[in-house]
PDB file of C-alpha atoms and ligand atoms in Angstrom:
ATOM      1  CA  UNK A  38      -0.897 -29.891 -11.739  1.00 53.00           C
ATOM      2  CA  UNK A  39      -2.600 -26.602 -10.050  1.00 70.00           C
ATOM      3  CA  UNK A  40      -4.299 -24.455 -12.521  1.00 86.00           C
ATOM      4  CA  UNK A  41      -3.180 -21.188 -12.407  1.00 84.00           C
ATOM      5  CA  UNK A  42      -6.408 -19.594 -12.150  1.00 90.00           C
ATOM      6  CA  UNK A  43      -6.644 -21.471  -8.858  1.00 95.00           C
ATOM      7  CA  UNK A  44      -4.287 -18.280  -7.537  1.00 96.00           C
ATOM      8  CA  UNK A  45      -7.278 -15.609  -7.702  1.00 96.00           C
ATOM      9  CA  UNK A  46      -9.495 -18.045  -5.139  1.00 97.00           C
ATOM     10  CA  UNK A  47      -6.036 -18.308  -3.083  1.00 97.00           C
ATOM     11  CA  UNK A  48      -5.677 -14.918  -2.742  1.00 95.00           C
ATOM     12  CA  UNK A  49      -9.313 -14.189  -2.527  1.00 96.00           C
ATOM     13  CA  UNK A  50      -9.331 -16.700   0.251  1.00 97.00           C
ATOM     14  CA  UNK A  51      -5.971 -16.002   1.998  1.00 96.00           C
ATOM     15  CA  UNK A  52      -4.495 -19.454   1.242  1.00 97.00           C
ATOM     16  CA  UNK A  53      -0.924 -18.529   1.285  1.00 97.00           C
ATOM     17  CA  UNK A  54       0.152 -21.850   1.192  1.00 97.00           C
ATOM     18  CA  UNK A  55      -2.335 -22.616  -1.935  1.00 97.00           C
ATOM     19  CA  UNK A  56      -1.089 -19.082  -3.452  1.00 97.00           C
ATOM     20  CA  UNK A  57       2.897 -19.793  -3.098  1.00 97.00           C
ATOM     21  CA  UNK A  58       2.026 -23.602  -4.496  1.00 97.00           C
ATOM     22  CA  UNK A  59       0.064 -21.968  -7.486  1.00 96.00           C
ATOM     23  CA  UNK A  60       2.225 -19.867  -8.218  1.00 96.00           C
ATOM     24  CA  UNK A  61       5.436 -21.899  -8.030  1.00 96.00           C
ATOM     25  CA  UNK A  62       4.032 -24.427  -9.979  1.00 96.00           C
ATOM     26  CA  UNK A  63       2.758 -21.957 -12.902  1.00 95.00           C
ATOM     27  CA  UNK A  64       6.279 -20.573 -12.983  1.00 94.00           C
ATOM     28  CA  UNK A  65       7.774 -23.742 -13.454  1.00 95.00           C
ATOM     29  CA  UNK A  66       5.372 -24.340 -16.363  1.00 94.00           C
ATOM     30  CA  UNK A  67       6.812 -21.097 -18.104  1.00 93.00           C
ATOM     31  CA  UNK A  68       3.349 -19.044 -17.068  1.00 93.00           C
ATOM     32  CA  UNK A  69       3.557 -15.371 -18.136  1.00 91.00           C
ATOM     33  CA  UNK A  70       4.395 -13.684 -14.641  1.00 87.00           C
ATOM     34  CA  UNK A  71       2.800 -10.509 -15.797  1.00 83.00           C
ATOM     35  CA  UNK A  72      -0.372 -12.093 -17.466  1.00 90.00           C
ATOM     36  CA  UNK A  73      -0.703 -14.478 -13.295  1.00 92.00           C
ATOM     37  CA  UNK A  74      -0.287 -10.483 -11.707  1.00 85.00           C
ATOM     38  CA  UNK A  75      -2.894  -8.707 -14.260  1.00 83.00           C
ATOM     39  CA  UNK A  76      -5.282 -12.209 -14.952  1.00 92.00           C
ATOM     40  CA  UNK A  77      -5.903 -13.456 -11.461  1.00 94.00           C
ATOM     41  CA  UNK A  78      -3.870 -11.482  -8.311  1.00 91.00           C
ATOM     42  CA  UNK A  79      -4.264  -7.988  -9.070  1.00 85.00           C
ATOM     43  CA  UNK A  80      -8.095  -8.619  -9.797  1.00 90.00           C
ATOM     44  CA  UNK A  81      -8.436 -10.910  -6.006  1.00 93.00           C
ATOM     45  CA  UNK A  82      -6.947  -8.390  -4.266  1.00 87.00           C
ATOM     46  CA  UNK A  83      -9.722  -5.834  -6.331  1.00 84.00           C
ATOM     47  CA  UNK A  84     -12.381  -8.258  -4.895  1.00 93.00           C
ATOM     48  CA  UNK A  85     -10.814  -8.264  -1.729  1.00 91.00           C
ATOM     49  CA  UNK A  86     -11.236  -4.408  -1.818  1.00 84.00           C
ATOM     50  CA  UNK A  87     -14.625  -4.229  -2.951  1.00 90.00           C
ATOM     51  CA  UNK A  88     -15.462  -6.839  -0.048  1.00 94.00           C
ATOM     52  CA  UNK A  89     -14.033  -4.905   2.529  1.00 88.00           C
ATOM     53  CA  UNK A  90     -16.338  -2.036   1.721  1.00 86.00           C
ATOM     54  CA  UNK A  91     -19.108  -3.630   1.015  1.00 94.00           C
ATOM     55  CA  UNK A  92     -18.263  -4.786   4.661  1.00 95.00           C
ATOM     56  CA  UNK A  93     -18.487  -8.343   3.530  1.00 96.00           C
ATOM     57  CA  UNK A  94     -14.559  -8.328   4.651  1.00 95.00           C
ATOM     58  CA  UNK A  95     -13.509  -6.783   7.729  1.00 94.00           C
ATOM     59  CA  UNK A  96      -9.334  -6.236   8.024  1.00 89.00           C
ATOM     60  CA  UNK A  97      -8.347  -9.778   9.448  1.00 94.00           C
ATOM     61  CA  UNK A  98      -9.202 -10.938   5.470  1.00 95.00           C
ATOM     62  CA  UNK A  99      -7.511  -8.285   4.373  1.00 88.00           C
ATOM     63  CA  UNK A 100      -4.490  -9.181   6.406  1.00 89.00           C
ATOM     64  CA  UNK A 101      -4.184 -12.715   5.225  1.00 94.00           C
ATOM     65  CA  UNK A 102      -4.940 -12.004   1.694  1.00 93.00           C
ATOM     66  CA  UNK A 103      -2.111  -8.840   1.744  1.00 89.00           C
ATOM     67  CA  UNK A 104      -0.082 -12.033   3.117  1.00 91.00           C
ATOM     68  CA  UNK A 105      -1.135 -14.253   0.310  1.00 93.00           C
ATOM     69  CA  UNK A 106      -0.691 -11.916  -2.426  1.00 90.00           C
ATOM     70  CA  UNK A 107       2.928 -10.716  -0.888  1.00 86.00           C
ATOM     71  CA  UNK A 108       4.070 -13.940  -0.896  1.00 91.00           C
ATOM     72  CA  UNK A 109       3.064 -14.782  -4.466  1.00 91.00           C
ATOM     73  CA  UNK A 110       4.382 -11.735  -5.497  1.00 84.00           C
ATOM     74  CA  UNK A 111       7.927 -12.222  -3.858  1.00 85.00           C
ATOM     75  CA  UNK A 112       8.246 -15.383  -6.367  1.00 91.00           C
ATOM     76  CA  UNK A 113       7.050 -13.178  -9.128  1.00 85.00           C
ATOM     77  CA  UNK A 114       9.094 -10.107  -8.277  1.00 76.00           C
ATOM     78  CA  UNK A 115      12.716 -11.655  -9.982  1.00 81.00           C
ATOM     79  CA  UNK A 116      10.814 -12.987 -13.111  1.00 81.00           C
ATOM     80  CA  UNK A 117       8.639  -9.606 -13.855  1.00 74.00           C
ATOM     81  CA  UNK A 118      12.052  -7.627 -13.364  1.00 67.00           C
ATOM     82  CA  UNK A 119      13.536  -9.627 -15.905  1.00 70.00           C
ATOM     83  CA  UNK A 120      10.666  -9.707 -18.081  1.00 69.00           C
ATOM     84  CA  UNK A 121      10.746  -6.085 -18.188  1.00 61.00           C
ATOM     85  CA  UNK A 122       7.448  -5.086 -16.724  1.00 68.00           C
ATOM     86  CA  UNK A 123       7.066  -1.994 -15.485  1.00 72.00           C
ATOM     87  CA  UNK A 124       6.284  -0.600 -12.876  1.00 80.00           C
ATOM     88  CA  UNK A 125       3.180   1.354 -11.733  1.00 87.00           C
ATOM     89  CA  UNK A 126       5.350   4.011  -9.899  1.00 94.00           C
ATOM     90  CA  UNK A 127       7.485   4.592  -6.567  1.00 96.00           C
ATOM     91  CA  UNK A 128       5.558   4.811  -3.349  1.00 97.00           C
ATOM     92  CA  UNK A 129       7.762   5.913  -0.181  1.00 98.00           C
ATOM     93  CA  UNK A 130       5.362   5.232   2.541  1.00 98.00           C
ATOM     94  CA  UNK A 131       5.749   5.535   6.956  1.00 98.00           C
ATOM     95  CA  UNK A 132       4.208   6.422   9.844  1.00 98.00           C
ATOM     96  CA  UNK A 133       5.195  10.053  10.586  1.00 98.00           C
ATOM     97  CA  UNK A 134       7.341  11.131  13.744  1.00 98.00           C
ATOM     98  CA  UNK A 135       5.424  10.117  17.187  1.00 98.00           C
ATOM     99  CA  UNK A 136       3.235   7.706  15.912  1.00 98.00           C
ATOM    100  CA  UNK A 137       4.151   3.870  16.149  1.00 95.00           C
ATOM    101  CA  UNK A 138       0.605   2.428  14.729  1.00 94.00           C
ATOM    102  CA  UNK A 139       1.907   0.406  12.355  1.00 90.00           C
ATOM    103  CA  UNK A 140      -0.795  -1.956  10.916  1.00 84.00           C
ATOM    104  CA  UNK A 141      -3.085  -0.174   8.342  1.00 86.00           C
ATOM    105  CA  UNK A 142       0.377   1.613   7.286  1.00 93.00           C
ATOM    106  CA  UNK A 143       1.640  -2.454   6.287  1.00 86.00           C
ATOM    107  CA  UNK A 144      -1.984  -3.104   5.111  1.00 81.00           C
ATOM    108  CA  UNK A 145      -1.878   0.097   2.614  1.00 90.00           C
ATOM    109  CA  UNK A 146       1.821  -0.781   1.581  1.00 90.00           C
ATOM    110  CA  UNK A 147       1.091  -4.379   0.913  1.00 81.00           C
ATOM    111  CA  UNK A 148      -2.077  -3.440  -0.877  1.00 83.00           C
ATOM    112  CA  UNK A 149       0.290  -1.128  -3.089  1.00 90.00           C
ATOM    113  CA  UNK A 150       2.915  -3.689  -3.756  1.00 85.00           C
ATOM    114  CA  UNK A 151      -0.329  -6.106  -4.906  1.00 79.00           C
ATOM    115  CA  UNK A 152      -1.519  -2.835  -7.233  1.00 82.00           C
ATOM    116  CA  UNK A 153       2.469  -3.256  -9.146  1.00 85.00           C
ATOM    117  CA  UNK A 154       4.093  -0.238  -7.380  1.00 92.00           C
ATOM    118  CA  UNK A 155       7.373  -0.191  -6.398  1.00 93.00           C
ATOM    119  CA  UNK A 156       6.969   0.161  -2.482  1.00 94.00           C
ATOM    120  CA  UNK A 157       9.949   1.621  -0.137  1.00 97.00           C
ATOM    121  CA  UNK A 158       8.450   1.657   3.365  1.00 97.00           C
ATOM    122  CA  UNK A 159      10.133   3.749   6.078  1.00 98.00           C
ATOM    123  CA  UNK A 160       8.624   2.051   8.809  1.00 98.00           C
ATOM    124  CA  UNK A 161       7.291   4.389  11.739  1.00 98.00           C
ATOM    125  CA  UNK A 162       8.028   7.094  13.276  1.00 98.00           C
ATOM    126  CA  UNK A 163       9.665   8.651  10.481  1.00 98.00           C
ATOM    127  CA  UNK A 164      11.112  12.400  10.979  1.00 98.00           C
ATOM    128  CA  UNK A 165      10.038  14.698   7.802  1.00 98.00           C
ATOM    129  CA  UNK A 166      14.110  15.096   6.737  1.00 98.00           C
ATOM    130  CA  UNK A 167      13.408  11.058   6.357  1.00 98.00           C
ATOM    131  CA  UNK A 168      11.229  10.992   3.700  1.00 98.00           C
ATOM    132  CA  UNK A 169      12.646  14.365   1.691  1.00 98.00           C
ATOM    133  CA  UNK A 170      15.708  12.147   1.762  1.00 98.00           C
ATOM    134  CA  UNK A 171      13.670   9.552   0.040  1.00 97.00           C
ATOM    135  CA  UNK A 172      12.489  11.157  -2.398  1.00 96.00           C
ATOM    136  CA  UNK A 173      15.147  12.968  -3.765  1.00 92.00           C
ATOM    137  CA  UNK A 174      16.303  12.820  -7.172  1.00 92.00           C
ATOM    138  CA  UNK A 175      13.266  10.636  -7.911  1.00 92.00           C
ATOM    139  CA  UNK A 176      11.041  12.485  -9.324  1.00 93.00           C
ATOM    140  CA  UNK A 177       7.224  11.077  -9.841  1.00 93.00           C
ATOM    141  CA  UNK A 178       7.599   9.484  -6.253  1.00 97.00           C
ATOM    142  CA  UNK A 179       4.462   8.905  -4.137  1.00 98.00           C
ATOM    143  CA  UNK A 180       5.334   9.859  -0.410  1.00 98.00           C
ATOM    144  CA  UNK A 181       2.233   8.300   1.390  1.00 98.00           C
ATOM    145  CA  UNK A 182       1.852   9.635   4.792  1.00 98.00           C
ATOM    146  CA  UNK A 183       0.069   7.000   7.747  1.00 98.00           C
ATOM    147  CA  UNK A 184      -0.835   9.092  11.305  1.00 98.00           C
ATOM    148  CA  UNK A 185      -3.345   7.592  13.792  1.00 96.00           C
ATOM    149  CA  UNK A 186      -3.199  10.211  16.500  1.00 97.00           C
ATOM    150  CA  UNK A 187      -4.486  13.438  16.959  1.00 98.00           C
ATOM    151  CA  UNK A 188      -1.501  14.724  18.280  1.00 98.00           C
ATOM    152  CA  UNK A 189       1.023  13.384  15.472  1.00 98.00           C
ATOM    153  CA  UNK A 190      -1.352  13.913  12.351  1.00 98.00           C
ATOM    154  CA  UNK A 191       0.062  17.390  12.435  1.00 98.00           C
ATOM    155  CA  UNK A 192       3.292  16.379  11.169  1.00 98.00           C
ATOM    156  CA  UNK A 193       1.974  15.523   7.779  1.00 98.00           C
ATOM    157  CA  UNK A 194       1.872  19.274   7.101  1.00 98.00           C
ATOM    158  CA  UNK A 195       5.358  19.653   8.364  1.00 98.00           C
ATOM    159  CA  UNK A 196       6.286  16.803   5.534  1.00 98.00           C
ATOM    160  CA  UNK A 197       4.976  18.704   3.141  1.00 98.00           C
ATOM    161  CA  UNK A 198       6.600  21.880   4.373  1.00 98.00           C
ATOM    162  CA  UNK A 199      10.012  20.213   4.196  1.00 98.00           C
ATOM    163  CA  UNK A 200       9.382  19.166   0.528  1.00 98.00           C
ATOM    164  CA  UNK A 201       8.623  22.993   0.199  1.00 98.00           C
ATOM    165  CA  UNK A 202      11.916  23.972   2.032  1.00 98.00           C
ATOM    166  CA  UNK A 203      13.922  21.546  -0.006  1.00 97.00           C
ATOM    167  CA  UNK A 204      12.554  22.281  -3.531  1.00 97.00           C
ATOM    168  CA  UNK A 205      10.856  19.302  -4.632  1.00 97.00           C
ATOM    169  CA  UNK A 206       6.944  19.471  -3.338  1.00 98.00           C
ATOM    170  CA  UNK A 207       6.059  19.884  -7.177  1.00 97.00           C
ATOM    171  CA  UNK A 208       8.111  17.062  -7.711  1.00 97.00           C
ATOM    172  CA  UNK A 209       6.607  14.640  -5.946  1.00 98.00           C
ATOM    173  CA  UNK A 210       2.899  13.550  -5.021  1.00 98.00           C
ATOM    174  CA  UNK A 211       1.702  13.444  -1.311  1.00 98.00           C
ATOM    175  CA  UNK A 212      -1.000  11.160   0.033  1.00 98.00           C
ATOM    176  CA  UNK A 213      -2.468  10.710   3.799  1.00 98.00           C
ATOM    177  CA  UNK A 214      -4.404   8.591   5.489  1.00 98.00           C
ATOM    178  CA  UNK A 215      -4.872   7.086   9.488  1.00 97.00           C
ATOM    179  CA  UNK A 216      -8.174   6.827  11.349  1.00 95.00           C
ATOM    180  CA  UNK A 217      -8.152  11.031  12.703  1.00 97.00           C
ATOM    181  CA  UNK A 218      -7.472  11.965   8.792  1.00 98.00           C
ATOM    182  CA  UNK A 219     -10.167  13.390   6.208  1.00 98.00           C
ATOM    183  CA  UNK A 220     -10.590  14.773   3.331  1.00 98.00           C
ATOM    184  CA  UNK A 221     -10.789  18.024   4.854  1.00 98.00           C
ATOM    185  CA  UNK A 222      -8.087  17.965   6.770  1.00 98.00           C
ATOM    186  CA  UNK A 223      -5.538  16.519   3.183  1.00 98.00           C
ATOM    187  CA  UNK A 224      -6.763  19.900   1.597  1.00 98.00           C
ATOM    188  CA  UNK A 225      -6.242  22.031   4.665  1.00 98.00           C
ATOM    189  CA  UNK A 226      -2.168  20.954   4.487  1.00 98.00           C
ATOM    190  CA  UNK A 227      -2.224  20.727   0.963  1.00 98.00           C
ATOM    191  CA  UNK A 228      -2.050  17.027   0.507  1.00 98.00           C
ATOM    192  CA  UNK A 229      -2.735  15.665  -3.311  1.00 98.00           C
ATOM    193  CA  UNK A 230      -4.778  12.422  -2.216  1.00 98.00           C
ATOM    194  CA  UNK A 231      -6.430  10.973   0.935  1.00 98.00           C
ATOM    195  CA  UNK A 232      -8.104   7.474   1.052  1.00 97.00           C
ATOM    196  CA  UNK A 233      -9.500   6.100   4.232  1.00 94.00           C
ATOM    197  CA  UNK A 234      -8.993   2.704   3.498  1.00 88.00           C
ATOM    198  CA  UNK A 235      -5.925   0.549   1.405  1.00 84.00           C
ATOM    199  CA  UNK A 236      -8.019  -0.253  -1.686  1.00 81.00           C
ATOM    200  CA  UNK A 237      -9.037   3.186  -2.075  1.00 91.00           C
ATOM    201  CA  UNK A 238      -5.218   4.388  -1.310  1.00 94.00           C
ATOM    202  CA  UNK A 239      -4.297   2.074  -4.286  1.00 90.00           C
ATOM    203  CA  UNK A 240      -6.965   3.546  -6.169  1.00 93.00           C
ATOM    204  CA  UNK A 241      -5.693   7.286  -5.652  1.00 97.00           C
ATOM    205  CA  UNK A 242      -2.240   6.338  -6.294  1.00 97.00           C
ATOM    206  CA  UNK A 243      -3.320   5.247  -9.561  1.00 94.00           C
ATOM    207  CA  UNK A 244      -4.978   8.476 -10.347  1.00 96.00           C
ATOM    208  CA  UNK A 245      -2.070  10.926  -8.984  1.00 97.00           C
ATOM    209  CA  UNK A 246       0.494   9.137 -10.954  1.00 93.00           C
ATOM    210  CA  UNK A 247      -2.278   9.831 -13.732  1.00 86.00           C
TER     211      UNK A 247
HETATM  212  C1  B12 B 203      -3.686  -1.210  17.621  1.00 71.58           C
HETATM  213  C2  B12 B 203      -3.629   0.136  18.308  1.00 71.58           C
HETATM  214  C3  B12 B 203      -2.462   0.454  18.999  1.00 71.58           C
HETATM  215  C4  B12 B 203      -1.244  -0.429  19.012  1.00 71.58           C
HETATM  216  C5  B12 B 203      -0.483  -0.228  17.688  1.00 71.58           C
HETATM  217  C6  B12 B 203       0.176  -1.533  17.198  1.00 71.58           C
HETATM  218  C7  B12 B 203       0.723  -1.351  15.817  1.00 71.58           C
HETATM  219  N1  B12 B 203       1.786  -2.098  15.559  1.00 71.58           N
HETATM  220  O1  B12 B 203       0.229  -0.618  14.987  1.00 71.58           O
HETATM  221  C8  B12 B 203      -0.486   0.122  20.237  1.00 71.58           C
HETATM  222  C9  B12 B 203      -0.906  -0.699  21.436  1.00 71.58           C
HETATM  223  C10 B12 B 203       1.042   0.112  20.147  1.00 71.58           C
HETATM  224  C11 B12 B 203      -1.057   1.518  20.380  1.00 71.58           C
HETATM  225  C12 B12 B 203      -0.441   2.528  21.075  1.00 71.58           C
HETATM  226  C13 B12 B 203      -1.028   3.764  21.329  1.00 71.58           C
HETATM  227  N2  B12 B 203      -2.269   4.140  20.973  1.00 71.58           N
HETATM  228 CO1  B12 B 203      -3.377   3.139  19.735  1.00 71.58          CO
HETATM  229  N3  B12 B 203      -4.707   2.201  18.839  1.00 71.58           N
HETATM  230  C14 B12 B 203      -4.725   1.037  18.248  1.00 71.58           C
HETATM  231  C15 B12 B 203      -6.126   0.781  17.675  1.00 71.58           C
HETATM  232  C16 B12 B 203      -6.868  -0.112  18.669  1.00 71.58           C
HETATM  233  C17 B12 B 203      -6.227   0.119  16.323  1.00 71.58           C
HETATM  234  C18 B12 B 203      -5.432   0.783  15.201  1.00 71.58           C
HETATM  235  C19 B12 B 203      -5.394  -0.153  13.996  1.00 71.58           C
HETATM  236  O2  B12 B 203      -4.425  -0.873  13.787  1.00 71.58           O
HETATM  237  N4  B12 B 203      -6.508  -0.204  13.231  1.00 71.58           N
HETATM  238  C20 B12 B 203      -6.665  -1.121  12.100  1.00 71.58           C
HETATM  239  C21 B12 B 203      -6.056  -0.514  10.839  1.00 71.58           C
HETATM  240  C22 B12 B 203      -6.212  -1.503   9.677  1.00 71.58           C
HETATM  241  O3  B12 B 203      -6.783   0.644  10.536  1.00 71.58           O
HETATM  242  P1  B12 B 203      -6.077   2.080  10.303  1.00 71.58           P
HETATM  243  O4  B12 B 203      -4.781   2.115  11.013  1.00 71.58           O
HETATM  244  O5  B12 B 203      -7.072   3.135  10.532  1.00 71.58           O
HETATM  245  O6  B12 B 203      -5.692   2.064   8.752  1.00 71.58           O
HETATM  246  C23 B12 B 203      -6.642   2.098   7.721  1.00 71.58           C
HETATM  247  C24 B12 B 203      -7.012   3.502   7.255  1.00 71.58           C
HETATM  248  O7  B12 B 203      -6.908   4.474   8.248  1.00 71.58           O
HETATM  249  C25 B12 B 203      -6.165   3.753   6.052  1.00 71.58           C
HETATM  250  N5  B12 B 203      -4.795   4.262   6.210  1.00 71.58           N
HETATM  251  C26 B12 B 203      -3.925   4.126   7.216  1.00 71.58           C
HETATM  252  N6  B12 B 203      -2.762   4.688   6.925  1.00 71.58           N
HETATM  253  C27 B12 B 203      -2.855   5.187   5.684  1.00 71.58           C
HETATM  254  C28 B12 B 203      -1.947   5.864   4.888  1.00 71.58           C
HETATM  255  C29 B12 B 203      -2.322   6.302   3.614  1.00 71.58           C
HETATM  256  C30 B12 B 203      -1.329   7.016   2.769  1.00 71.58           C
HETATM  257  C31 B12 B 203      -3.642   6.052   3.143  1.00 71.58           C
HETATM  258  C32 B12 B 203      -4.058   6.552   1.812  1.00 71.58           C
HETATM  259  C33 B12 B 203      -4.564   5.355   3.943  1.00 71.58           C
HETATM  260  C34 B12 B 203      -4.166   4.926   5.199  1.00 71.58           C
HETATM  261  O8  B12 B 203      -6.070   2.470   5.462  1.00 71.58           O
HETATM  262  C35 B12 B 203      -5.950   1.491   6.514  1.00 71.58           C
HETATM  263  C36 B12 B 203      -6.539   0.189   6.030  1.00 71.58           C
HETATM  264  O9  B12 B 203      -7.906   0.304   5.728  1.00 71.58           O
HETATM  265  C37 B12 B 203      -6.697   2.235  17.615  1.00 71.58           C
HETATM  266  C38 B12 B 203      -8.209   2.355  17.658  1.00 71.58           C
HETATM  267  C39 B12 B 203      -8.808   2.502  16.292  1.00 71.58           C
HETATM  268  N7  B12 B 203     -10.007   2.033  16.181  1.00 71.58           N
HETATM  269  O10 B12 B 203      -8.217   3.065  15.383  1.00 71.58           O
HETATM  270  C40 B12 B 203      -5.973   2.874  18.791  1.00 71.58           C
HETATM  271  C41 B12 B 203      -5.770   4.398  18.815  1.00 71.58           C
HETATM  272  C42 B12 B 203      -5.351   4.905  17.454  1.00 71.58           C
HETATM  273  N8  B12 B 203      -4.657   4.539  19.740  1.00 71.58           N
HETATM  274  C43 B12 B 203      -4.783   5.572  20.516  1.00 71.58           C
HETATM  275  C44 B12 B 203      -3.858   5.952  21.514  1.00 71.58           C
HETATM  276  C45 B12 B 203      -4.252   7.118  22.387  1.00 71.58           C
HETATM  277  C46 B12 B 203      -2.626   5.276  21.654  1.00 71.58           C
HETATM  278  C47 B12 B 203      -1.527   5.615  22.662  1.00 71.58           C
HETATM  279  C48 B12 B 203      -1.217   7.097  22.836  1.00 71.58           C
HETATM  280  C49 B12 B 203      -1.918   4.948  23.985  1.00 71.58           C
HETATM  281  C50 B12 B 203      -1.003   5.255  25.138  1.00 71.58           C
HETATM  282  N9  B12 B 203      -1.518   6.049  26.053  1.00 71.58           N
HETATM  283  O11 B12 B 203       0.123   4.812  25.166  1.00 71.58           O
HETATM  284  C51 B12 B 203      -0.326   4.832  22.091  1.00 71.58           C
HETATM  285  C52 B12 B 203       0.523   5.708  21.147  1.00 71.58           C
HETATM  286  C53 B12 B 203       1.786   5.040  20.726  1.00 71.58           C
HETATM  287  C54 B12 B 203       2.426   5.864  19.639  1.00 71.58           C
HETATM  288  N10 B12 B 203       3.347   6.731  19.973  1.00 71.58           N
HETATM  289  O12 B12 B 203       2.066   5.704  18.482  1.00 71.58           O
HETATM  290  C55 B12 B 203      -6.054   6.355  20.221  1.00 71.58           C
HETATM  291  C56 B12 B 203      -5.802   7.653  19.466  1.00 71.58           C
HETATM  292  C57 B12 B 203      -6.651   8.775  19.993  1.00 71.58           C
HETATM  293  C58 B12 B 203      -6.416  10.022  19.233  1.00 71.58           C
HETATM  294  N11 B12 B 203      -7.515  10.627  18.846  1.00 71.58           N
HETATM  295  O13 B12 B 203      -5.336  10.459  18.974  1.00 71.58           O
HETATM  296  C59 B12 B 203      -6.908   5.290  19.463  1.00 71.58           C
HETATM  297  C60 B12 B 203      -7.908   5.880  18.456  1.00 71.58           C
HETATM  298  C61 B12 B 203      -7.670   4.467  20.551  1.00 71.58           C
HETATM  299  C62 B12 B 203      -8.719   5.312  21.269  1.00 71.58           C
HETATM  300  N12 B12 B 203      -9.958   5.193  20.866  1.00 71.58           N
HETATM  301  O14 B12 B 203      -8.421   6.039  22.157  1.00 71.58           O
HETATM  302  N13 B12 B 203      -2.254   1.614  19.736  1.00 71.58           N
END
């Protein structure tokens, strides 16, 4: 029988196939699906993190670990809903209007889905009415905000400016990121949290949701 603390090295590692056996095998055994998340996934995909910007990872490891922990996490999704853990917040997360770059939008929502938040992901080329309509009526929500072109990153200020119109910017948090974005830029539109990378974005999520 696999020893459940075989799952941090499969994630670590990108093993799906080790991290679904794991896994599978724990749950069968009666394992405690929140203590597998907070004893051995949660702190791999840390490590994975800490790797990748200590540029000991570059993002094909981050890839197949996000694909490792994701598909761990889809067997422990049912059993942590019914065990009542909660969650670490709502993240509503696209590509804004224009832009189709899709891949360090998956990496950051995968990498927030491994950090226990509830993650609703828009896809691309998402028009600003989109993700108001998202976020509606759910207070506390994340709306994280991926642009990789010069030309589209502007429409992260006209998200925010539609939250404005409708009401609810003080209701929700925003956060950016994409290669052409920087800090400067998330304060010049007003933005609440800007990470350049998707450890970093699970980080500030973490700290905006306080
Ligand atoms: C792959 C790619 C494509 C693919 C996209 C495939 C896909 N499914 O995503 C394709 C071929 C479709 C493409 C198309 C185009 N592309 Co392109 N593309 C790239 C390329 C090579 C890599 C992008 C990438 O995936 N990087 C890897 C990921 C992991 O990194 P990342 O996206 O930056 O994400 C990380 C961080 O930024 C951050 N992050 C990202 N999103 C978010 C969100 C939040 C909330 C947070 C906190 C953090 C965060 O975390 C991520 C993980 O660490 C870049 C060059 C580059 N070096 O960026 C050009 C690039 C972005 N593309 C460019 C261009 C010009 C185009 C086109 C206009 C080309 C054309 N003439 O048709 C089209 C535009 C299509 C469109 N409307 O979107 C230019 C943009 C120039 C500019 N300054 O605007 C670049 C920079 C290439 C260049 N040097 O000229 N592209």
């Amino acid at each position: 029988m696999s020893d459940p603390a075989e799952l941090y090295d499969a994630i670590l590692t990108g093993n799906a196939k080790k991290a679904e056996e794991v896994t599978k095998t724990a749950l069968e055994a009666k394992a405690d699906p929140a203590e597998l998340l907070n004893k051995y996934m949660i702190p791999a995909m840390d490590e994975v993190g800490k790797r990748f910007e200590a540029n000991e990872y570059f993002v094909p490891e981050l890839l197949i670990a996000a694909r490792a922990m994701k598909i761990s996490l889809a067997l422990l999704t049912p059993e942590l809903a019914a065990a009542g853990v909660e969650s670490a917040g709502r993240v509503v997360i696209g590509t804004v209007q224009g832009d189709l770059h899709d891949i360090g939008k998956n990496l950051v929502a995968s990498m927030l889905e491994g950090g226990g938040f509830e993650v609703i992901d828009l896809k691309v080329d998402v028009p600003a009415e989109k993700f108001v309509e998202a976020v509606k009526g759910e207070d506390g929500t994340i709306v994280a905000l991926s642009a990789l072109l010069t030309t589209t990153m502007t429409e992260m200020k006209k998200v925010i400016e539609a939250l404005e119109a409708a009401g609810i910017r003080d209701k929700v948090k925003v956060m950016i990121g994409g290669a052409p974005i920087t800090q400067q830029y998330a304060d010049e539109i007003g933005a609440d949290g800007y990470s350049d990378n998707a450890s970093g974005a699970v980080a500030t999520a973490r700290e905006l949701l306080g």
